[in-house]
JSON list of N, CA and C and ligand atoms in Angstrom, two decimals:
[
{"chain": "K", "resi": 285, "resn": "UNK", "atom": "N", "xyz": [-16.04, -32.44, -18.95]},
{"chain": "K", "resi": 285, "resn": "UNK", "atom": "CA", "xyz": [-14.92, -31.86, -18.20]},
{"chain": "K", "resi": 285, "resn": "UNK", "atom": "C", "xyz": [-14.91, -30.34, -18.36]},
{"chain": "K", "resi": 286, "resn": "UNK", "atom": "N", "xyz": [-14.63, -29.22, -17.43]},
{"chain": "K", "resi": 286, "resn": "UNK", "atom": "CA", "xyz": [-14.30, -27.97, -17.03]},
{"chain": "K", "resi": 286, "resn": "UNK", "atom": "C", "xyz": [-12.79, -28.17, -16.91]},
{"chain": "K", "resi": 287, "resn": "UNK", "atom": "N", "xyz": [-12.31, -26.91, -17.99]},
{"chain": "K", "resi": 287, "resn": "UNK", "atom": "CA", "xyz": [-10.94, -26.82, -18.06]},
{"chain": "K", "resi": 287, "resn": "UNK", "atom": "C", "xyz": [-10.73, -25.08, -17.89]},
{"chain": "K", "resi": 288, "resn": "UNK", "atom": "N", "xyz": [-10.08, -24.85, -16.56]},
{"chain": "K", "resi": 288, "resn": "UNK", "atom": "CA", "xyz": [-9.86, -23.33, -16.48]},
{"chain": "K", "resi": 288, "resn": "UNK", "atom": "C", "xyz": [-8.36, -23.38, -16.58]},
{"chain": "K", "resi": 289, "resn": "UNK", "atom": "N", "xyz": [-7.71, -22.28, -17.59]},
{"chain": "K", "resi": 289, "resn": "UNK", "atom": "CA", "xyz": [-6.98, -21.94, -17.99]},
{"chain": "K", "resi": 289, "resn": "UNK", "atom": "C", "xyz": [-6.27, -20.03, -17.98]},
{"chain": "K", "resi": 290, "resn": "UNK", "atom": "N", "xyz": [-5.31, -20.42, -16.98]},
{"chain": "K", "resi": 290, "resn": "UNK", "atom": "CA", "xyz": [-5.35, -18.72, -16.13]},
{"chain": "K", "resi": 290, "resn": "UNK", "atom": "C", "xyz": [-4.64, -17.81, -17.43]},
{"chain": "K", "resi": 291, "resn": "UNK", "atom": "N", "xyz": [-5.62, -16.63, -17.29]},
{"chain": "K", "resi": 291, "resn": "UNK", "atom": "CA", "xyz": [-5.33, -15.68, -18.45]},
{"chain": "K", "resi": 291, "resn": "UNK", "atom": "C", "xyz": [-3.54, -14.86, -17.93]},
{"chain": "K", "resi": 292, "resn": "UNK", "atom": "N", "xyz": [-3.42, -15.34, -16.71]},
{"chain": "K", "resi": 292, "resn": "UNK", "atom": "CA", "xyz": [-1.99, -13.93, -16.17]},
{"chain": "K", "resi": 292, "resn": "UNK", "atom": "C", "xyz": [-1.20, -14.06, -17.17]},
{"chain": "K", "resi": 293, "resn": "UNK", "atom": "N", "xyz": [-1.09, -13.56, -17.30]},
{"chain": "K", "resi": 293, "resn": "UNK", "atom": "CA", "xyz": [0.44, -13.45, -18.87]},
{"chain": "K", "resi": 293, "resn": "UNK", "atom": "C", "xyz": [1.95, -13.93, -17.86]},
{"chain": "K", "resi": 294, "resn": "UNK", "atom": "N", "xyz": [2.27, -15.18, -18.63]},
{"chain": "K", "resi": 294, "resn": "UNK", "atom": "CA", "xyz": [3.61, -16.03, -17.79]},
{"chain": "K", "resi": 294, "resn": "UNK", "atom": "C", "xyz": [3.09, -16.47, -16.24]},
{"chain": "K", "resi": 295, "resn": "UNK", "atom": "N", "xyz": [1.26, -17.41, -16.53]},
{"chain": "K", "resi": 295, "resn": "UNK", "atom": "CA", "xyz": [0.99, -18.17, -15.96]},
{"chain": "K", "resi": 295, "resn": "UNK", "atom": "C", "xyz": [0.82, -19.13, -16.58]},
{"chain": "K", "resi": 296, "resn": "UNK", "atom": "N", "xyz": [-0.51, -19.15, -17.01]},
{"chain": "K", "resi": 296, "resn": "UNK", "atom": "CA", "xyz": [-0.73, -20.29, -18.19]},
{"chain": "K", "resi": 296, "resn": "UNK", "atom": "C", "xyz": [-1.32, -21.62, -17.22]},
{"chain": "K", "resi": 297, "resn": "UNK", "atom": "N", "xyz": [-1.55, -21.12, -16.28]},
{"chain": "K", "resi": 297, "resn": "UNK", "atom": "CA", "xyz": [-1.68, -22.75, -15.64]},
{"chain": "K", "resi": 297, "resn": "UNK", "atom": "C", "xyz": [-3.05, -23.26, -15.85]},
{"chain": "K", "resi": 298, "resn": "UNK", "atom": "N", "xyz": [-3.01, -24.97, -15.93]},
{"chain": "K", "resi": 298, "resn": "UNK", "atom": "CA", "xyz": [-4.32, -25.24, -16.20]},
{"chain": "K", "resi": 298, "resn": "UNK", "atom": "C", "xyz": [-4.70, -26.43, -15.67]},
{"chain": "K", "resi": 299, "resn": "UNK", "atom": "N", "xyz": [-5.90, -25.93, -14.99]},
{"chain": "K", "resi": 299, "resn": "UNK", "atom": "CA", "xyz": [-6.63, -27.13, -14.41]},
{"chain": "K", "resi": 299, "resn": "UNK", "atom": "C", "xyz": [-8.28, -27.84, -15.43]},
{"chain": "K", "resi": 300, "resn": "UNK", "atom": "N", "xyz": [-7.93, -29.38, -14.98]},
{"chain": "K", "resi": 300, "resn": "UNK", "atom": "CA", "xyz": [-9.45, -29.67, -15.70]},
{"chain": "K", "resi": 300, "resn": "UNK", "atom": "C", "xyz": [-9.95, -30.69, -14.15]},
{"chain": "K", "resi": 301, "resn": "UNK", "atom": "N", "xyz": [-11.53, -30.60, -14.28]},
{"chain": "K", "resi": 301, "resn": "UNK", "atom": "CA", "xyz": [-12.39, -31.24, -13.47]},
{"chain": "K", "resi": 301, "resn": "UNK", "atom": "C", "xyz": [-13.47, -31.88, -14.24]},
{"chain": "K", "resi": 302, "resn": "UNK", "atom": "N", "xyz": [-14.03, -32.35, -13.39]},
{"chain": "K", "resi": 302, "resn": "UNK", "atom": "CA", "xyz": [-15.67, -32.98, -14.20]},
{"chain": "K", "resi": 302, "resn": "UNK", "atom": "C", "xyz": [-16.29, -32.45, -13.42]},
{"chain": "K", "resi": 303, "resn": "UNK", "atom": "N", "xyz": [-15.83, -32.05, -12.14]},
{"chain": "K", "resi": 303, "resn": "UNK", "atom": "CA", "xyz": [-17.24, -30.90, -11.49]},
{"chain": "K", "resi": 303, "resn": "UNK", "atom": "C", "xyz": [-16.96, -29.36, -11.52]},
{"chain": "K", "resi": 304, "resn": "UNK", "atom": "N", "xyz": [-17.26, -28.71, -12.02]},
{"chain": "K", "resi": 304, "resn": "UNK", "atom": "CA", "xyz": [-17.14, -27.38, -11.93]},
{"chain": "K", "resi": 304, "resn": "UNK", "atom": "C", "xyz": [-16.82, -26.73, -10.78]},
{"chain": "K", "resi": 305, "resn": "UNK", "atom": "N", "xyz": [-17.53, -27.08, -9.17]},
{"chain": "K", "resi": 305, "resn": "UNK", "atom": "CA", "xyz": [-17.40, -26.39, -8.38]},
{"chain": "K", "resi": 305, "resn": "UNK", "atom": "C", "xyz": [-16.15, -27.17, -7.20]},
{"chain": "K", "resi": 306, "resn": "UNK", "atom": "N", "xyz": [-15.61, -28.12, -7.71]},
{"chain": "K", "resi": 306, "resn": "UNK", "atom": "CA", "xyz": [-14.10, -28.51, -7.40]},
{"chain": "K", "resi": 306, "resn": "UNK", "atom": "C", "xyz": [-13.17, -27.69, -8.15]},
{"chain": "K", "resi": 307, "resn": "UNK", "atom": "N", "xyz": [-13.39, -27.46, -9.69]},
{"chain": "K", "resi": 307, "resn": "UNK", "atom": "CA", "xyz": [-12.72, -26.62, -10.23]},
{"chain": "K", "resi": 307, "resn": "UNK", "atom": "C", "xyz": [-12.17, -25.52, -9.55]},
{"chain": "K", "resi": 308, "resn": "UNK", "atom": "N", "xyz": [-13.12, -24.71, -9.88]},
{"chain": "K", "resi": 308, "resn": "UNK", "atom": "CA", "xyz": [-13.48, -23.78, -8.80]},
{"chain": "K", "resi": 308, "resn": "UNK", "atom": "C", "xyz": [-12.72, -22.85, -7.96]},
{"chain": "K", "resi": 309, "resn": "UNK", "atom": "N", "xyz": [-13.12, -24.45, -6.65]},
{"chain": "K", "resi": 309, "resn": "UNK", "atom": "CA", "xyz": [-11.95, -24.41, -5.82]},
{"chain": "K", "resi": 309, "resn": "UNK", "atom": "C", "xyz": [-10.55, -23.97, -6.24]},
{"chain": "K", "resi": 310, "resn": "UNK", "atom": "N", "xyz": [-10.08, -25.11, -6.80]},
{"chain": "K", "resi": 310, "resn": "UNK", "atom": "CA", "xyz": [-8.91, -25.19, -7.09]},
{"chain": "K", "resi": 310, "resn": "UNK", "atom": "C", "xyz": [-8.17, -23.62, -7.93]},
{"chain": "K", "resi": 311, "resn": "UNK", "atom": "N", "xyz": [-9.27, -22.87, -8.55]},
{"chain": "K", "resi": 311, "resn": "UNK", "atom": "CA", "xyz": [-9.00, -21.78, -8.95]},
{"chain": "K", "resi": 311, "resn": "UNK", "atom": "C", "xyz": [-8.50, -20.84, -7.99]},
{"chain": "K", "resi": 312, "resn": "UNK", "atom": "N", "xyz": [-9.41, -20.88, -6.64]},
{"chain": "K", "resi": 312, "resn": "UNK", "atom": "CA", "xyz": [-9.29, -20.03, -5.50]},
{"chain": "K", "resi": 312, "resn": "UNK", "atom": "C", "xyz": [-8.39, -20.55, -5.01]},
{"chain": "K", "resi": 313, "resn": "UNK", "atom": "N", "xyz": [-7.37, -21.78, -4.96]},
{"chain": "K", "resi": 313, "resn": "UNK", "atom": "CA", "xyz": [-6.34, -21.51, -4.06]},
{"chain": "K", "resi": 313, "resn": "UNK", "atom": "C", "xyz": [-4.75, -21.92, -4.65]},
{"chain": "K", "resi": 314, "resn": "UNK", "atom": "N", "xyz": [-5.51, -21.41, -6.66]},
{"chain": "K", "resi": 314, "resn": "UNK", "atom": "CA", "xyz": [-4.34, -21.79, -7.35]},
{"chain": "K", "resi": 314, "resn": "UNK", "atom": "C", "xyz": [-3.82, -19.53, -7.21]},
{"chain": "K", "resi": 315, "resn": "UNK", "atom": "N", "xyz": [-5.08, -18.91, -7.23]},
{"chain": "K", "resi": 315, "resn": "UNK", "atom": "CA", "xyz": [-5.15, -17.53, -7.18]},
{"chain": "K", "resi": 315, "resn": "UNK", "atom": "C", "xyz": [-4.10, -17.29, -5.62]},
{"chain": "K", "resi": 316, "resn": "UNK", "atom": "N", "xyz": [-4.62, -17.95, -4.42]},
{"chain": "K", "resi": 316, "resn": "UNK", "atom": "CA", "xyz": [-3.93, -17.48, -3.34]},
{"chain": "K", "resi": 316, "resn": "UNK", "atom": "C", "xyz": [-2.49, -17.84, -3.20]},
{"chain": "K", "resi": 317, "resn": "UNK", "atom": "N", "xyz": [-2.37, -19.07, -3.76]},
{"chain": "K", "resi": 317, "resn": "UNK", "atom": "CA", "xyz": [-0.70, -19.72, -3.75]},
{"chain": "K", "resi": 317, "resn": "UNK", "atom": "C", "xyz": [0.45, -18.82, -5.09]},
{"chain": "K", "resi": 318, "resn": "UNK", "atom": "N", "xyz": [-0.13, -18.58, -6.16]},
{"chain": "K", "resi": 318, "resn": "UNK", "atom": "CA", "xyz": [0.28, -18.10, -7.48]},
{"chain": "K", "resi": 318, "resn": "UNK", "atom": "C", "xyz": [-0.18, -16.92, -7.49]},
{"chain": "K", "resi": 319, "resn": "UNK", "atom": "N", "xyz": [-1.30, -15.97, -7.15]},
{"chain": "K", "resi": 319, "resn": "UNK", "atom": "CA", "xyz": [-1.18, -14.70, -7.66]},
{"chain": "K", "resi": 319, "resn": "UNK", "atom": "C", "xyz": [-1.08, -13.82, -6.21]},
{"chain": "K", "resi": 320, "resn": "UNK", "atom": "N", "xyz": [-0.81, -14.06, -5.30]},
{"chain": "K", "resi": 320, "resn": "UNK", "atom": "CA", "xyz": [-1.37, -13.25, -3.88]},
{"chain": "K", "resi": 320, "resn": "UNK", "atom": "C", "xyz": [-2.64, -12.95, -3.77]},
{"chain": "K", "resi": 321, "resn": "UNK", "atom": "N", "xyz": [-3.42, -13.69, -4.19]},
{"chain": "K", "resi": 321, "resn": "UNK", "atom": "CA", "xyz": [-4.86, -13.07, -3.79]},
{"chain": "K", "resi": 321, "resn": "UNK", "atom": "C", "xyz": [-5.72, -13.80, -2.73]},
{"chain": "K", "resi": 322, "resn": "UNK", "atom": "N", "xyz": [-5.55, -13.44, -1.80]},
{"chain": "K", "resi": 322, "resn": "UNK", "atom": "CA", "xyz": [-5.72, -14.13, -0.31]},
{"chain": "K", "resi": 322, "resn": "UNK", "atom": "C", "xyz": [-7.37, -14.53, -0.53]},
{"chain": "K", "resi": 323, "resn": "UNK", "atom": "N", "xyz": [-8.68, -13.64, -1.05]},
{"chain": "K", "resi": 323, "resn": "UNK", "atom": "CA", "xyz": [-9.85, -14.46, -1.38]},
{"chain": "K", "resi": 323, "resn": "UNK", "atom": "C", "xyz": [-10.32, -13.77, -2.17]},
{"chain": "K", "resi": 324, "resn": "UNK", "atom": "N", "xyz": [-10.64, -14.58, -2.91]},
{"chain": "K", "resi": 324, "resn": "UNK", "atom": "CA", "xyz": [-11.18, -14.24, -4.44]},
{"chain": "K", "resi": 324, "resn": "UNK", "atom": "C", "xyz": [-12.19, -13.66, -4.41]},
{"chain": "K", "resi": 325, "resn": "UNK", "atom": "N", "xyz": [-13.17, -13.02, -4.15]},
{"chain": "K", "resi": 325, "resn": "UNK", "atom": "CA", "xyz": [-14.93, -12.11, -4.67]},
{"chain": "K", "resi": 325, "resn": "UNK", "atom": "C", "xyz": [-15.24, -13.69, -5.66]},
{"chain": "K", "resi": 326, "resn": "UNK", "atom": "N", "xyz": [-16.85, -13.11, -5.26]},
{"chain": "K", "resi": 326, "resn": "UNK", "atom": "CA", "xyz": [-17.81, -13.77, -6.24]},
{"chain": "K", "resi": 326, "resn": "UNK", "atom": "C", "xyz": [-17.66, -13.31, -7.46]},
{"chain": "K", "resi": 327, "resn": "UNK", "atom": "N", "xyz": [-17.36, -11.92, -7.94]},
{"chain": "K", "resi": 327, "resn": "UNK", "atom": "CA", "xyz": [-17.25, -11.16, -8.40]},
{"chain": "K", "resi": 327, "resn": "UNK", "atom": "C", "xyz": [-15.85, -11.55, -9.58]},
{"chain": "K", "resi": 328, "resn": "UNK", "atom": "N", "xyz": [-15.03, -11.70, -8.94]},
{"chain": "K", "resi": 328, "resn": "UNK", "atom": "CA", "xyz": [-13.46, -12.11, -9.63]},
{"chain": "K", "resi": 328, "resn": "UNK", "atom": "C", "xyz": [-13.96, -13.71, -9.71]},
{"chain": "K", "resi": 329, "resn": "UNK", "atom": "N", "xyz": [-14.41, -14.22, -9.20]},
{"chain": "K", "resi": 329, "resn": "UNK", "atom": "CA", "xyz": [-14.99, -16.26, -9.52]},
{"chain": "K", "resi": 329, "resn": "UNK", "atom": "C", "xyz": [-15.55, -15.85, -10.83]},
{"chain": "K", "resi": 330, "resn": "UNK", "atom": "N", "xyz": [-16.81, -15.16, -10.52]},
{"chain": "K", "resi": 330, "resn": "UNK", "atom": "CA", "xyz": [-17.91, -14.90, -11.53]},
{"chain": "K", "resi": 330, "resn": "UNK", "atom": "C", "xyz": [-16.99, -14.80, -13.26]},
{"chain": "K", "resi": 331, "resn": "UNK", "atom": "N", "xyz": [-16.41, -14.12, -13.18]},
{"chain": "K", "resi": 331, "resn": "UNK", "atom": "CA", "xyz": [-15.21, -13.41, -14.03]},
{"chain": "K", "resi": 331, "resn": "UNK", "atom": "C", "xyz": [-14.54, -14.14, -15.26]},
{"chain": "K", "resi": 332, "resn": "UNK", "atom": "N", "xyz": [-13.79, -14.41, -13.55]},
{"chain": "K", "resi": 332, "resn": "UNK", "atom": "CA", "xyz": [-12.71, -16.26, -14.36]},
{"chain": "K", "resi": 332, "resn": "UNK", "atom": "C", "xyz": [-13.82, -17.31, -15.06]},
{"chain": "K", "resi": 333, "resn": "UNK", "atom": "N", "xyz": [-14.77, -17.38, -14.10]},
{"chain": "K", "resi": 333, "resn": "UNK", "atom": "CA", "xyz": [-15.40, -18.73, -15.17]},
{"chain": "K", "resi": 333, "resn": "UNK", "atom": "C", "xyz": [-15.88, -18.00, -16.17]},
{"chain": "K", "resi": 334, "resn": "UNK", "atom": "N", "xyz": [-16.11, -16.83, -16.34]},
{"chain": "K", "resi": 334, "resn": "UNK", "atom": "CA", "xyz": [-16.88, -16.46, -17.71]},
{"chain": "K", "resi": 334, "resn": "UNK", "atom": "C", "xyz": [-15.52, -16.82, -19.11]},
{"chain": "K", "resi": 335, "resn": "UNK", "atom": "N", "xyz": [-14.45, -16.06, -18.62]},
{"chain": "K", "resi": 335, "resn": "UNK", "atom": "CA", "xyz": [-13.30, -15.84, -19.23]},
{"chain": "K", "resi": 335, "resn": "UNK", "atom": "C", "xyz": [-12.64, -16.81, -19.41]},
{"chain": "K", "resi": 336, "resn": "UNK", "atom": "N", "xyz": [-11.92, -17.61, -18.57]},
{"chain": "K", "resi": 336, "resn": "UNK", "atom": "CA", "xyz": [-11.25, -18.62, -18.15]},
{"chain": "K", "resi": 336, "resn": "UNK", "atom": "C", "xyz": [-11.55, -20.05, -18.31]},
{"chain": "K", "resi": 337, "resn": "UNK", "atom": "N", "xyz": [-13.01, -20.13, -18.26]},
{"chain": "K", "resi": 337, "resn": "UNK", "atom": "CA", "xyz": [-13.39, -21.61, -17.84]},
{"chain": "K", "resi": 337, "resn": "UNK", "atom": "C", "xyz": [-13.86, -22.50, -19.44]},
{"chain": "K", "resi": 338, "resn": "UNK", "atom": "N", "xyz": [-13.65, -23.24, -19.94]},
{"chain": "K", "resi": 338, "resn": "UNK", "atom": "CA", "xyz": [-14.18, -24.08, -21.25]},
{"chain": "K", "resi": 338, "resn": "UNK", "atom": "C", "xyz": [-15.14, -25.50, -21.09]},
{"chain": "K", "resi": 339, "resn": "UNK", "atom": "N", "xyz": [-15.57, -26.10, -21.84]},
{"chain": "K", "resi": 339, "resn": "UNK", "atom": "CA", "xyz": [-15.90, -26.95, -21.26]},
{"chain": "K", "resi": 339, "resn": "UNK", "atom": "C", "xyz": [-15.45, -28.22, -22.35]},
{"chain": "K", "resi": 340, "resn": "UNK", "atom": "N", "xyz": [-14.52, -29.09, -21.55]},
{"chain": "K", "resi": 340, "resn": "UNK", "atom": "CA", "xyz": [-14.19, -30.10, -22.84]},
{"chain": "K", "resi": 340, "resn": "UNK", "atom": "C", "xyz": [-14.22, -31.30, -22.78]},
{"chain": "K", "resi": 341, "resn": "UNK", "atom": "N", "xyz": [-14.56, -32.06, -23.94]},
{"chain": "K", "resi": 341, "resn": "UNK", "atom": "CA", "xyz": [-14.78, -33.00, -24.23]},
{"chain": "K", "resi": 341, "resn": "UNK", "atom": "C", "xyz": [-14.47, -34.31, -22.77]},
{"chain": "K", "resi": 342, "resn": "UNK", "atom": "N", "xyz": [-15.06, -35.13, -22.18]},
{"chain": "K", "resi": 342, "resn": "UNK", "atom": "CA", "xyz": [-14.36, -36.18, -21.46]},
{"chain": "K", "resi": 342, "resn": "UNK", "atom": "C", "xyz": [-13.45, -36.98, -22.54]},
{"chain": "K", "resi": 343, "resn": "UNK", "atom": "N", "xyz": [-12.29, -37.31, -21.55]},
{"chain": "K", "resi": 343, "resn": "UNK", "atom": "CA", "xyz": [-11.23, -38.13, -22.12]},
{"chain": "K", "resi": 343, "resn": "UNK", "atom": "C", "xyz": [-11.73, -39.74, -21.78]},
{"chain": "Y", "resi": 495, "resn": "ZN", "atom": "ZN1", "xyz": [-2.23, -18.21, -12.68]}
]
């Protein structure tokens, strides 16, 4: 499982997947609904998963 966990200070929100690039997704349109960021860069993706993304154990 891929668990991204948003760094915004008084976000905190967290998603987990077993595919990374559903994750992902869900990053890009947890960013457009929750932070105003209408489309994310490869660049800001690239970022978050470095920062953001873990990889944990299946339940
Ligand atoms: Zn957030």
């Amino acid at each position: 499982m891929h668990e991204f966990t948003c760094g915004h200070q008084e976000c905190g929100s967290q998603f987990t997947s077993s595919n990374k690039d559903v994750l992902m997704s869900q990053v890009v349109d947890h960013l457009k609904e929750a932070h105003a960021v209408p489309k994310a860069t490869q660049t800001l993706l690239a970022y978050l998963e470095a920062t953001c993304v873990t990889t944990v154990p299946d339940r």
